mmCIF file of C-alpha atoms and ligand atoms in Angstrom:
data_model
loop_
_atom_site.group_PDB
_atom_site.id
_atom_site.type_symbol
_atom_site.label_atom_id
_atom_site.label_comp_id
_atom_site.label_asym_id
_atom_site.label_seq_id
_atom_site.Cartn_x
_atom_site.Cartn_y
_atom_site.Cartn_z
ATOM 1 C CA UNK A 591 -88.680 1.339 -37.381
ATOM 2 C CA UNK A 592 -85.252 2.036 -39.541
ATOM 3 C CA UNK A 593 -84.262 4.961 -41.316
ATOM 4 C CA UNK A 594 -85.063 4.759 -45.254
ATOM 5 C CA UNK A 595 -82.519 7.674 -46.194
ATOM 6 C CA UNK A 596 -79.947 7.552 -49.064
ATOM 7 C CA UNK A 597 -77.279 8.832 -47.034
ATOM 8 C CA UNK A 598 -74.251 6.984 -47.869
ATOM 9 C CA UNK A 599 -71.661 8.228 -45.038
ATOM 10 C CA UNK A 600 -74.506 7.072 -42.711
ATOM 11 C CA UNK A 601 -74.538 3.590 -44.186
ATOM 12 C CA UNK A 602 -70.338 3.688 -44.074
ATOM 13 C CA UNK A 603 -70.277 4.911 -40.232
ATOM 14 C CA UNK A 604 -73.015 2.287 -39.138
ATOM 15 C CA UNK A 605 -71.268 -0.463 -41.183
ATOM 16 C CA UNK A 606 -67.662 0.308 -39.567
ATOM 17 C CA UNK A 607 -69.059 0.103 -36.415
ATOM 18 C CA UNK A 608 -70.379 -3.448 -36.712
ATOM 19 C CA UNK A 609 -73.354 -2.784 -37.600
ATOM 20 C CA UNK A 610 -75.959 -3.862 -40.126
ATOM 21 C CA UNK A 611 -77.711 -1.796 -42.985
ATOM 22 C CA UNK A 612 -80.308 -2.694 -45.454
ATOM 23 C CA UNK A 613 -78.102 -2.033 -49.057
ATOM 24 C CA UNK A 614 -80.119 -1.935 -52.263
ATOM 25 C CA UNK A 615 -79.022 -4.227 -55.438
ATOM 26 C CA UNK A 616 -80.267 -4.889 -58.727
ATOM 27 C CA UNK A 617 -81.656 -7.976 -57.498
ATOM 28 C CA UNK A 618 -82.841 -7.420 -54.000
ATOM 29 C CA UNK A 619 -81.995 -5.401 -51.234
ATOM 30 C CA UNK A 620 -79.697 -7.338 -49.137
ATOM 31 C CA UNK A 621 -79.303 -7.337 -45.237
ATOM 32 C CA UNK A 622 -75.548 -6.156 -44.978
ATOM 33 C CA UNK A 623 -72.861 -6.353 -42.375
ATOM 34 C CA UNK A 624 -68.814 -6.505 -42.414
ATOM 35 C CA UNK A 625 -67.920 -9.651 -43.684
ATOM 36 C CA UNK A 626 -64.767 -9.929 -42.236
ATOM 37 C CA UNK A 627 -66.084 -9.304 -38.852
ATOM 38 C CA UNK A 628 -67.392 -12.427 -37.223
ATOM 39 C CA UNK A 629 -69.740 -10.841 -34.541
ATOM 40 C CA UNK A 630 -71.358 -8.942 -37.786
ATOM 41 C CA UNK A 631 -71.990 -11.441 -39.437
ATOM 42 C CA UNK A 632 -73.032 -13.635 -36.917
ATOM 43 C CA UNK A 633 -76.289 -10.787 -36.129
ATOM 44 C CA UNK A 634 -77.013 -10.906 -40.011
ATOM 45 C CA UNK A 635 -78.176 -14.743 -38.782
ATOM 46 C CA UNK A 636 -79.591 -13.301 -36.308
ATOM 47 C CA UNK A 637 -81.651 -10.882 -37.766
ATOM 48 C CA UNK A 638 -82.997 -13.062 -40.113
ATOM 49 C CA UNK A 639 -83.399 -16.161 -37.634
ATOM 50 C CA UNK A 640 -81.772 -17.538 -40.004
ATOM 51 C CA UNK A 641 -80.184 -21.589 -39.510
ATOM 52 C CA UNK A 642 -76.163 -20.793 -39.572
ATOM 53 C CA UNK A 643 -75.497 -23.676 -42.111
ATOM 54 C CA UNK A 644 -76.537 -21.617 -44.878
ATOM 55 C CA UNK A 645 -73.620 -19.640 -46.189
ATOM 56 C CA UNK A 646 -72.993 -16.184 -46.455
ATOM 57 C CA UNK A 647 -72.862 -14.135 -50.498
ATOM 58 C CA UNK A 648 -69.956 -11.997 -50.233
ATOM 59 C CA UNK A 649 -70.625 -8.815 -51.823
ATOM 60 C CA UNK A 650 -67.364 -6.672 -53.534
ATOM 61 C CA UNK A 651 -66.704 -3.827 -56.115
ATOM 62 C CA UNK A 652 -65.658 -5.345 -58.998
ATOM 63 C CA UNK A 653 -63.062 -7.852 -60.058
ATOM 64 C CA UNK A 654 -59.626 -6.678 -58.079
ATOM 65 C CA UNK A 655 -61.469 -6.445 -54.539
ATOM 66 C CA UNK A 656 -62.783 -10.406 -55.433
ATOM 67 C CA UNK A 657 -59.479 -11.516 -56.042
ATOM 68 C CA UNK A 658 -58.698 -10.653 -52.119
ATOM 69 C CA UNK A 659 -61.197 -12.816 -50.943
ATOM 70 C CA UNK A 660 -60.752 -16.056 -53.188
ATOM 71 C CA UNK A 661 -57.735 -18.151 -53.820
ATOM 72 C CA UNK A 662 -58.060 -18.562 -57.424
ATOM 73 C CA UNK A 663 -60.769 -18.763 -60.424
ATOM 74 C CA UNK A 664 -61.093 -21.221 -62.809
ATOM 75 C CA UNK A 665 -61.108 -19.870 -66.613
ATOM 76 C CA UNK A 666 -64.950 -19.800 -67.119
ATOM 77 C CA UNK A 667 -64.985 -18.377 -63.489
ATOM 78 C CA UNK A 668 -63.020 -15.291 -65.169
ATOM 79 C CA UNK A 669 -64.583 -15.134 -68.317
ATOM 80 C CA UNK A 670 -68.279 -15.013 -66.457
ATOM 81 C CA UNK A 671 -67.155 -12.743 -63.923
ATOM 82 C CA UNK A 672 -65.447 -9.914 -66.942
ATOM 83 C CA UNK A 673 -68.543 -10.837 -68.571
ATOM 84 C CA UNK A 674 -71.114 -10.144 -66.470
ATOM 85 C CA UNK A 675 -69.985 -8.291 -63.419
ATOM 86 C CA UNK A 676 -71.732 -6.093 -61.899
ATOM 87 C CA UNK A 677 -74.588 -8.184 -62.102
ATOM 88 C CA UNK A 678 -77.031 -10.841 -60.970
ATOM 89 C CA UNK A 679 -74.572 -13.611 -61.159
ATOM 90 C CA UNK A 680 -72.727 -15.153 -57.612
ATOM 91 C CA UNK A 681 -70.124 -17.417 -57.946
ATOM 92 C CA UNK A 682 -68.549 -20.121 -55.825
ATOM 93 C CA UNK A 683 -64.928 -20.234 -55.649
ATOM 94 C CA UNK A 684 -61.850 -21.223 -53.332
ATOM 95 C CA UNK A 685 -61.916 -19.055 -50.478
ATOM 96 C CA UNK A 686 -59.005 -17.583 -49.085
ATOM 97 C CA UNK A 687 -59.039 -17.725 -45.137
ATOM 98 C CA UNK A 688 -59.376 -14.363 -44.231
ATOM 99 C CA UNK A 689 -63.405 -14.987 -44.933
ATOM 100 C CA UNK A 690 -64.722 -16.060 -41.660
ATOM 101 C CA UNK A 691 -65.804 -19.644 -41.136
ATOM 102 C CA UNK A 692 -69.027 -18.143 -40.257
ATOM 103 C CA UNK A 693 -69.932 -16.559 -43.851
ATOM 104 C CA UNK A 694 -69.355 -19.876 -45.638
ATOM 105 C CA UNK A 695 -70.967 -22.127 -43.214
ATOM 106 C CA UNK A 696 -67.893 -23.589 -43.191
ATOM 107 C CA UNK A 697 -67.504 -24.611 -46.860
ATOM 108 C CA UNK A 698 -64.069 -24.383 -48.577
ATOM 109 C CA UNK A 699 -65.765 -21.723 -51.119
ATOM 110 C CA UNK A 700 -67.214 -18.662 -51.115
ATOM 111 C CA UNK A 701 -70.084 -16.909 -52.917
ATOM 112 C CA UNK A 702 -68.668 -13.969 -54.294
ATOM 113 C CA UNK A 703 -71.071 -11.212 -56.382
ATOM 114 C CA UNK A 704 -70.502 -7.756 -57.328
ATOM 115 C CA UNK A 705 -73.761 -6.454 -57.642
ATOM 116 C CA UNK A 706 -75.083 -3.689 -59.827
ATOM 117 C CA UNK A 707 -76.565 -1.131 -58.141
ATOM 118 C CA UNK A 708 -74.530 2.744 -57.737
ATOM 119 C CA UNK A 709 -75.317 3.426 -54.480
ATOM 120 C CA UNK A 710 -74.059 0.300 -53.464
ATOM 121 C CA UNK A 711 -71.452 0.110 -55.539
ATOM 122 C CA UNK A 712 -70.200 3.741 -54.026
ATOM 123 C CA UNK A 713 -70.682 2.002 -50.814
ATOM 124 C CA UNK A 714 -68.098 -0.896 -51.758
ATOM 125 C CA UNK A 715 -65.293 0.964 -53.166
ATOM 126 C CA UNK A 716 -65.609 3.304 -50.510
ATOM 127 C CA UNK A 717 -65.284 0.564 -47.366
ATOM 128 C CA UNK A 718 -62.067 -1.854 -47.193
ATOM 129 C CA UNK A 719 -64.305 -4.564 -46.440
ATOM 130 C CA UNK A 720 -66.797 -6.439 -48.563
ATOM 131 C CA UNK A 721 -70.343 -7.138 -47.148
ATOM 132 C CA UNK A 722 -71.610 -9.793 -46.108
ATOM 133 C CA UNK A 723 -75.335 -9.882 -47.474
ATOM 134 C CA UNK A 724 -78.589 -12.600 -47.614
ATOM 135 C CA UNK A 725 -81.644 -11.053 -48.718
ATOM 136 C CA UNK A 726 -82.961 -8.421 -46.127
ATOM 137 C CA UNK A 727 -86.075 -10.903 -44.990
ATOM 138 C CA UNK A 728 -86.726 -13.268 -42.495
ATOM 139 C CA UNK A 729 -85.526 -16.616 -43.591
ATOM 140 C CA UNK A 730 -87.824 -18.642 -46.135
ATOM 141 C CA UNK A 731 -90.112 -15.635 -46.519
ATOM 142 C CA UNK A 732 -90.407 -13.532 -50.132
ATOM 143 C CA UNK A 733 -87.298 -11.270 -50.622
ATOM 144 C CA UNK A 734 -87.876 -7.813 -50.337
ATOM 145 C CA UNK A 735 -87.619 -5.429 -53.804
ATOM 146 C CA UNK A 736 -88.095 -2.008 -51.781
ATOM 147 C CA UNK A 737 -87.241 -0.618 -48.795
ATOM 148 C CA UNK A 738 -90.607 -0.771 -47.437
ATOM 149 C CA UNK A 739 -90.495 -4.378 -47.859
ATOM 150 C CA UNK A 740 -87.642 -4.720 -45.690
ATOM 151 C CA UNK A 741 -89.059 -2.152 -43.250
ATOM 152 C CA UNK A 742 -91.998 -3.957 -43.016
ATOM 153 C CA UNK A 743 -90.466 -6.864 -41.645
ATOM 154 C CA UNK A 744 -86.881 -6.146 -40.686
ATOM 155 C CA UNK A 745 -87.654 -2.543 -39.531
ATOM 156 C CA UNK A 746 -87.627 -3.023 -35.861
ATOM 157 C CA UNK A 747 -83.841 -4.849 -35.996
ATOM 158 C CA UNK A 748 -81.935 -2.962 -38.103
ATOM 159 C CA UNK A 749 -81.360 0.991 -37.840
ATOM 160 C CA UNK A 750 -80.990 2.235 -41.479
ATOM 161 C CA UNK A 751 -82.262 1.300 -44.777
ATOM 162 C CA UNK A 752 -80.096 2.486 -48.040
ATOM 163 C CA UNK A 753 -83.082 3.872 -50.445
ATOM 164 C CA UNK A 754 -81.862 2.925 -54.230
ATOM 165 C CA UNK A 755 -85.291 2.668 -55.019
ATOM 166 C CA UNK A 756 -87.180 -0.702 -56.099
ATOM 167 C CA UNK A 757 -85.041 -3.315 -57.387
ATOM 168 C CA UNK A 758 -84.676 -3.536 -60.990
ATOM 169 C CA UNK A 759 -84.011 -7.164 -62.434
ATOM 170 C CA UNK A 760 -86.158 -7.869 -58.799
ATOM 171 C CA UNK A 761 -84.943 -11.938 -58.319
ATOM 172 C CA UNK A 762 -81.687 -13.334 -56.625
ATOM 173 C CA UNK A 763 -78.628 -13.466 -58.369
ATOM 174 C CA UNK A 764 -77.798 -16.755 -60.646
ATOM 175 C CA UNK A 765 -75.777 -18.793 -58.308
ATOM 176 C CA UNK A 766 -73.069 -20.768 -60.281
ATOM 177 C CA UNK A 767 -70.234 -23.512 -58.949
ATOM 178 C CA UNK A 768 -67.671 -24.700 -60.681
ATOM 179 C CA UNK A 769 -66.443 -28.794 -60.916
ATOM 180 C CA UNK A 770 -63.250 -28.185 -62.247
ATOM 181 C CA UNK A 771 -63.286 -25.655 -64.787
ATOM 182 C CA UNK A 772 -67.369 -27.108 -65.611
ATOM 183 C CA UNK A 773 -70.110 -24.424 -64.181
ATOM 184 C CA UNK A 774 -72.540 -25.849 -62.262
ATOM 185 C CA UNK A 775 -75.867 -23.919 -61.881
ATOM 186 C CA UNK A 776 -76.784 -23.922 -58.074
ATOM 187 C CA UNK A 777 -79.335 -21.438 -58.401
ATOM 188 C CA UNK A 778 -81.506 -19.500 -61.274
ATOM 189 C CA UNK A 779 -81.921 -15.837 -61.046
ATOM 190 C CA UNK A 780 -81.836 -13.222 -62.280
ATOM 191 C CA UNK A 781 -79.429 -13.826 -64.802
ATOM 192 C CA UNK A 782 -80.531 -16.439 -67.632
ATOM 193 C CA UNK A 783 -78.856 -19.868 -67.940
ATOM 194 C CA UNK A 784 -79.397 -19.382 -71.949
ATOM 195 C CA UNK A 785 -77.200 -15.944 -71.202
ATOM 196 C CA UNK A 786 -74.404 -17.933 -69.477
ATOM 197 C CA UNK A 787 -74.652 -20.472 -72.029
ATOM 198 C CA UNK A 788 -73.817 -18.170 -74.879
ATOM 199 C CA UNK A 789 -70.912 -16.941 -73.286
ATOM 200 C CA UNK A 790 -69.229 -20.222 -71.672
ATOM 201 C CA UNK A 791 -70.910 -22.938 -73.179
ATOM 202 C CA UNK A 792 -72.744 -25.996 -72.146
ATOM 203 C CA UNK A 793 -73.452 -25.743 -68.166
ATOM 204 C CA UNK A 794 -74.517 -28.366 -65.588
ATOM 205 C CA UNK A 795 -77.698 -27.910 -63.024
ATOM 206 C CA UNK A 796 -77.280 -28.963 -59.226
ATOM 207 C CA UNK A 797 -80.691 -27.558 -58.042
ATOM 208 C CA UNK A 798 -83.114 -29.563 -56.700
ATOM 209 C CA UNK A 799 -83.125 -31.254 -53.767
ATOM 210 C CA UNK A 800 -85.524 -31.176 -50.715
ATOM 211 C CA UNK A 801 -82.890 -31.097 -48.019
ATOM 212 C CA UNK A 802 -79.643 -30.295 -49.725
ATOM 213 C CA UNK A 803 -77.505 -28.892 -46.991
ATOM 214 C CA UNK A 804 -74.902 -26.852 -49.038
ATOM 215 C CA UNK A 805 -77.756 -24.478 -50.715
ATOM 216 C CA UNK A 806 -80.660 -24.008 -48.731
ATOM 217 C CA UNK A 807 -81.947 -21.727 -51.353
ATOM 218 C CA UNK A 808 -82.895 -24.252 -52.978
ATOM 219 C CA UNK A 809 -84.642 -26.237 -50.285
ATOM 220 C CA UNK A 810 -87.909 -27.081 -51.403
ATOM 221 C CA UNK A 811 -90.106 -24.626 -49.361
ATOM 222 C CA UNK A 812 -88.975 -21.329 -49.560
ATOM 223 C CA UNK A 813 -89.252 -17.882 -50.690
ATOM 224 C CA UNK A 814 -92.871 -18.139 -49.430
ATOM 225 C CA UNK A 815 -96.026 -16.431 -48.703
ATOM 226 C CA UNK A 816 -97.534 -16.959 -45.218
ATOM 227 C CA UNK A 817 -100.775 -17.491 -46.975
ATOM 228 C CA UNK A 818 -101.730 -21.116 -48.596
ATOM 229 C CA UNK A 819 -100.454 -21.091 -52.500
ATOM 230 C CA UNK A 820 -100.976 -23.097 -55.579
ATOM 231 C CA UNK A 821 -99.777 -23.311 -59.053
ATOM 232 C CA UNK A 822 -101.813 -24.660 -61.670
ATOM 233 C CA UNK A 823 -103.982 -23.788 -64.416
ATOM 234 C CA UNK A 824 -106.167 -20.771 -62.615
ATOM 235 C CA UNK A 825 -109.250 -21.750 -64.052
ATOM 236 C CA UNK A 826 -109.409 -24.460 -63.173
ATOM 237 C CA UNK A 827 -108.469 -24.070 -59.458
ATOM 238 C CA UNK A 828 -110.851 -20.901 -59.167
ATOM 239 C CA UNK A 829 -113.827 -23.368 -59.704
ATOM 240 C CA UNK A 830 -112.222 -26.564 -57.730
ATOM 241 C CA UNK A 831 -111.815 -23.743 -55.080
ATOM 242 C CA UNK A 832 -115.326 -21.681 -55.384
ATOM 243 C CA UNK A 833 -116.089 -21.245 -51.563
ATOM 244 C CA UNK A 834 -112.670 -20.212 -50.674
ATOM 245 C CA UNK A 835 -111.641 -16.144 -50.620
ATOM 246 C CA UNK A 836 -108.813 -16.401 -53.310
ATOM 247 C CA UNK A 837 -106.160 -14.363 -54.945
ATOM 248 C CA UNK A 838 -105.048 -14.714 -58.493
ATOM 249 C CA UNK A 839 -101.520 -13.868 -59.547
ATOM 250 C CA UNK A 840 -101.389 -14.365 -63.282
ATOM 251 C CA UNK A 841 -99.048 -14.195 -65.694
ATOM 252 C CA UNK A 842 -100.499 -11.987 -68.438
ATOM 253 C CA UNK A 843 -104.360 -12.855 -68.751
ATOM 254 C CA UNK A 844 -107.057 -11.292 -67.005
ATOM 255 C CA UNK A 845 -109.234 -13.741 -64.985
ATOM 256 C CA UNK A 846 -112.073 -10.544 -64.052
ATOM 257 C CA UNK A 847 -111.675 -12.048 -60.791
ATOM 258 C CA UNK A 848 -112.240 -9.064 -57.539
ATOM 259 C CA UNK A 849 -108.664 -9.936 -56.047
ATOM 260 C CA UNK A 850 -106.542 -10.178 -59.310
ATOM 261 C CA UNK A 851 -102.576 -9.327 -59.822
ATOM 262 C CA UNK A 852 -101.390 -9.711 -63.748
ATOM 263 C CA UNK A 853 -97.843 -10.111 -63.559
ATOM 264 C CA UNK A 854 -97.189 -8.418 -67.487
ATOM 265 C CA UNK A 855 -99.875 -7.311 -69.669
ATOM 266 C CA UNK A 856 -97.287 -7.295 -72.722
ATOM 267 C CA UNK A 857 -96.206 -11.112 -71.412
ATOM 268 C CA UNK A 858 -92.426 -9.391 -70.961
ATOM 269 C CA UNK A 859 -90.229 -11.889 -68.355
ATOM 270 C CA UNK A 860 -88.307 -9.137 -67.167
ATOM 271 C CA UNK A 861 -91.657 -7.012 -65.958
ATOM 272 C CA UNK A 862 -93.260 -10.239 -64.460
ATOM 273 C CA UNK A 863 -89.609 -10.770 -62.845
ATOM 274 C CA UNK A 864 -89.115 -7.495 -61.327
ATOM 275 C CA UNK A 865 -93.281 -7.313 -59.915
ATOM 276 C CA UNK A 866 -92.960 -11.430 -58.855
ATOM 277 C CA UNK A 867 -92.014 -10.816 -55.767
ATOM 278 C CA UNK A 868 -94.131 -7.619 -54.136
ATOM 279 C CA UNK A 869 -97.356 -9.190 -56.411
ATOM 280 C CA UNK A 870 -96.993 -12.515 -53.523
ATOM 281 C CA UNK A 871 -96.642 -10.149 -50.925
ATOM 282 C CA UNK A 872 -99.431 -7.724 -51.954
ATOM 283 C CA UNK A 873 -101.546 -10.800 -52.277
ATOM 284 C CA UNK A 874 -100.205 -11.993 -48.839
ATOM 285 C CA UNK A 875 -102.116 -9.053 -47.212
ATOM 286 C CA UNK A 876 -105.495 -9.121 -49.338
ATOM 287 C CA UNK A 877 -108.363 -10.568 -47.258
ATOM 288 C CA UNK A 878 -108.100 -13.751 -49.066
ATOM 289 C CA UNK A 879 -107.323 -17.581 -47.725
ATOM 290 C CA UNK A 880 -106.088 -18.778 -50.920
ATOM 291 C CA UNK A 881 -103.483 -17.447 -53.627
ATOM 292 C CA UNK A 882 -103.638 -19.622 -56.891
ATOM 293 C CA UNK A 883 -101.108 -19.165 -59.473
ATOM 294 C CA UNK A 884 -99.921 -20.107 -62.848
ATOM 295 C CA UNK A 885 -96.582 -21.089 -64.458
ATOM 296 C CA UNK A 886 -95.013 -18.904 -66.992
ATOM 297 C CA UNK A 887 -93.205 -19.268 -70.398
ATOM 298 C CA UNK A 888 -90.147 -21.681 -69.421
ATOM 299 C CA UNK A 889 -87.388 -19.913 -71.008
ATOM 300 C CA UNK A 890 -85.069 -17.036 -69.866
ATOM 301 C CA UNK A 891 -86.053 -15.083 -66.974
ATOM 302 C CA UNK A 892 -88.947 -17.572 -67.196
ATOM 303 C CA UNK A 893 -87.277 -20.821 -65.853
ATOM 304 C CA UNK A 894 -86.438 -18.398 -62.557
ATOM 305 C CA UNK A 895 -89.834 -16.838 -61.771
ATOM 306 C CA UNK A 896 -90.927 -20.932 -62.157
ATOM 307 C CA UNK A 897 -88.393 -22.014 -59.610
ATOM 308 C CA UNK A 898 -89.685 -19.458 -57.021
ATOM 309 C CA UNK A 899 -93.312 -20.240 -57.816
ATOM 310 C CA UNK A 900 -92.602 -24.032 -57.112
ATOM 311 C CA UNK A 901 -91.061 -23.108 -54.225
ATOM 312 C CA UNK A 902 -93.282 -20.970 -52.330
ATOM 313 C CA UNK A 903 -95.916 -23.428 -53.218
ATOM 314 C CA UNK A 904 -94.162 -26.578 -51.574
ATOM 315 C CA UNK A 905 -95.815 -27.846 -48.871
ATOM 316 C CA UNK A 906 -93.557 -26.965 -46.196
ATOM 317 C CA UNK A 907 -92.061 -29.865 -44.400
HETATM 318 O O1 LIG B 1374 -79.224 -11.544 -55.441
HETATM 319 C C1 LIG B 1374 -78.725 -12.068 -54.448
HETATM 320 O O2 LIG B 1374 -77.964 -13.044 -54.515
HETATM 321 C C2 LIG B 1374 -79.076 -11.463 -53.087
HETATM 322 C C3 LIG B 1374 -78.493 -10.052 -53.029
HETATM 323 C C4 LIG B 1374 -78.707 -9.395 -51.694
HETATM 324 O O3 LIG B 1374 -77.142 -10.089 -53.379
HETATM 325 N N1 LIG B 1374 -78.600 -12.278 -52.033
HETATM 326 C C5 LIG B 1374 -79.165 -13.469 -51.712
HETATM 327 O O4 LIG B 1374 -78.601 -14.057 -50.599
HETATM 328 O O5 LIG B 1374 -80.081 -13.961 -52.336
HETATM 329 P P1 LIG B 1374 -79.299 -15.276 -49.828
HETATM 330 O O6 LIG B 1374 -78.435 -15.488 -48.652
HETATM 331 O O7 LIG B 1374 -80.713 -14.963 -49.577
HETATM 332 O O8 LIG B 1374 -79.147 -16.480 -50.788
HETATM 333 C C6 LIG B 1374 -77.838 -16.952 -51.047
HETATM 334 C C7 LIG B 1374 -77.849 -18.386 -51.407
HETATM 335 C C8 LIG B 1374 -78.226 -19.280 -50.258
HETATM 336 O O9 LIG B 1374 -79.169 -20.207 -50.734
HETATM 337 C C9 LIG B 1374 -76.930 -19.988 -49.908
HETATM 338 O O10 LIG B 1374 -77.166 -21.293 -49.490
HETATM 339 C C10 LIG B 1374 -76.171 -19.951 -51.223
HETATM 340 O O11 LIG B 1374 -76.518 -18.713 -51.757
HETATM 341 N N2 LIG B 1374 -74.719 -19.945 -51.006
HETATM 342 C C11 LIG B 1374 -73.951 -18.972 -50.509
HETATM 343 N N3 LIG B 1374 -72.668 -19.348 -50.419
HETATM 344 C C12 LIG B 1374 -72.611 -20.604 -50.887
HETATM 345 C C13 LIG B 1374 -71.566 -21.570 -51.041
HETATM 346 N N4 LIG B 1374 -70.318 -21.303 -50.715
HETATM 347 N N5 LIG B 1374 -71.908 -22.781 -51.561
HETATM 348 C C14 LIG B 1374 -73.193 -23.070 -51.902
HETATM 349 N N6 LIG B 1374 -74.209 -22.203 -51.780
HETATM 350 C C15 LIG B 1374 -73.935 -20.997 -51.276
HETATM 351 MG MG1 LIG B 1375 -82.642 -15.300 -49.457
#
């Protein structure tokens, strides 16, 4: 298995060398490797078995080390990134050619983040290369929010994991594209549309889509439990479903029911955001054939955890 340490010089010696480490964000931890480095990168797929026409974030410091990467940034670009970096926001913007091919799946832009997290964020001003970084699990499974999660699955691939502890805002980064100087939601995360709003105005969404090839994030099936999952209103499904071993993930009410996760007693988004994601893997290793789920309040962090509930539920195609 990998080293969970939070040695830092460790993590820089490994990640000059070409190789991968498991870095810890605010969001998730990600599965990191030189970004400018081709064969790096090109294990990070590996790793994850994960389909090469998916593109690559690109993780950096702050604001000066993105400006090496990407050719220019529209005005709302800037004003989102001086907003809200570090922080669970990526955006898409003009790449400059130094970025492999690789990391972009050849697209003409890049997703550039600067995440919020200090030992990572020592990490990046430290190296003189960003990092390359998908979420450290195998591809279309749950993202991992500690570094036993990655262990778990990743453990055997990689040789050191970057303890910062479990992830605090705990889903992916907002992904956000830009049509001219008009954002364009590609993804929600962890960052609120009504937060982006309130800082650039009106926005567009570009998320759907069962086989859209520029954002396989959002394909329809994904960020899912091995186990069989519905959403719907739990009472309802425990009875339709009485002779079947089931879980219950709920949002905030208790169901008395012997395999139960509540997400948020206090029905607070950002506590049923940060435990989403180990709650449908703690569930995915209870002795149980079914996990049946609800939706939750549709605003703020909200629309997010609702996204990655429809998702893992999809029937996968
Ligand atoms: O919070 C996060 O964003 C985490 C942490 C580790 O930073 N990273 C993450 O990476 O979620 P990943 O690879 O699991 O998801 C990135 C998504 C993918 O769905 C990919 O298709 C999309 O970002 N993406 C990346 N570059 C893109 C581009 N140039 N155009 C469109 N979509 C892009
Ligand atoms: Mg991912």
């Amino acid at each position: 298995m990998a080293v969970i340490g939070s040695d830092i010089q460790e993590a820089i010696k490994l990640l000059r060398a070409g190789d991968l480490v498991a870095i810890p964000t605010e969001t998730v931890y990600g599965l990191a490797g030189n970004a400018l480095r081709p064969e790096a990168v090109a294990r990070i797929f590996e790793t994850k078995e994960r389909p090469t026409f998916d593109p690559l974030i690109v993780h950096v410091a702050n604001l000066e080390q993105a400006y090496r990467y990407v050719e220019s940034f529209p005005v709302k670009a800037l004003e989102l990134a001086k907003h809200f970096w570090p922080g669970p926001i990526t955006l898409l913007l003009p790449r400059r050619s130094l970025i492999p091919d690789l990391v972009t799946s050849g697209l003409d832009t890049v997703g550039i983040r600067c995440p919020d997290h200090p030992l990572t964020q020592q990490l990046l001003s430290v190296l003189d290369f960003p990092l390359a970084a998908p979420s450290a699990n195998p591809f279309g499974y749950i993202s991992p929010t500690t570094p036993d999660h990655v262990n778990q699955q990743l453990g055997t691939k990689i040789p050191y994991i970057l303890d910062g502890g479990p992830c605090r805002v705990g889903l992916e980064s907002t992904i956000v594209g830009f049509e001219g100087d008009q954002p364009v939601i590609h993804r929600m995360g962890g960052l609120s549309i009504e937060k982006i709003v309130e800082t650039v105005g009106m926005v567009k969404t570009y998320l759907h889509s069962s086989s859209n090839p520029v954002a396989p994030g959002q394909l329809k099936s994904h960020y899912a439990p091995r186990k069989k999952i519905v959403v719907g209103d739990i009472k309802e499904l425990l009875s339709a479903n009485s002779s079947t071993r089931t879980g219950v993930i709920s949002f905030q009410r208790d169901y008395s029911h012997p395999y139960q996760i509540i997400l948020t007693k206090d029905g607070n988004l950002n506590e049923a955001s940060y435990r989403l994601f180990s709650a449908l893997r703690d569930m995915d290793q209870q002795d149980v054939d079914l996990i049946v789920t609800e939706l939750v309040p549709d605003h703020g962090l909200g629309k997010a955890i609702n996204d990655r509930l429809t998702r893992a539920a999809a029937q996968r195609d």
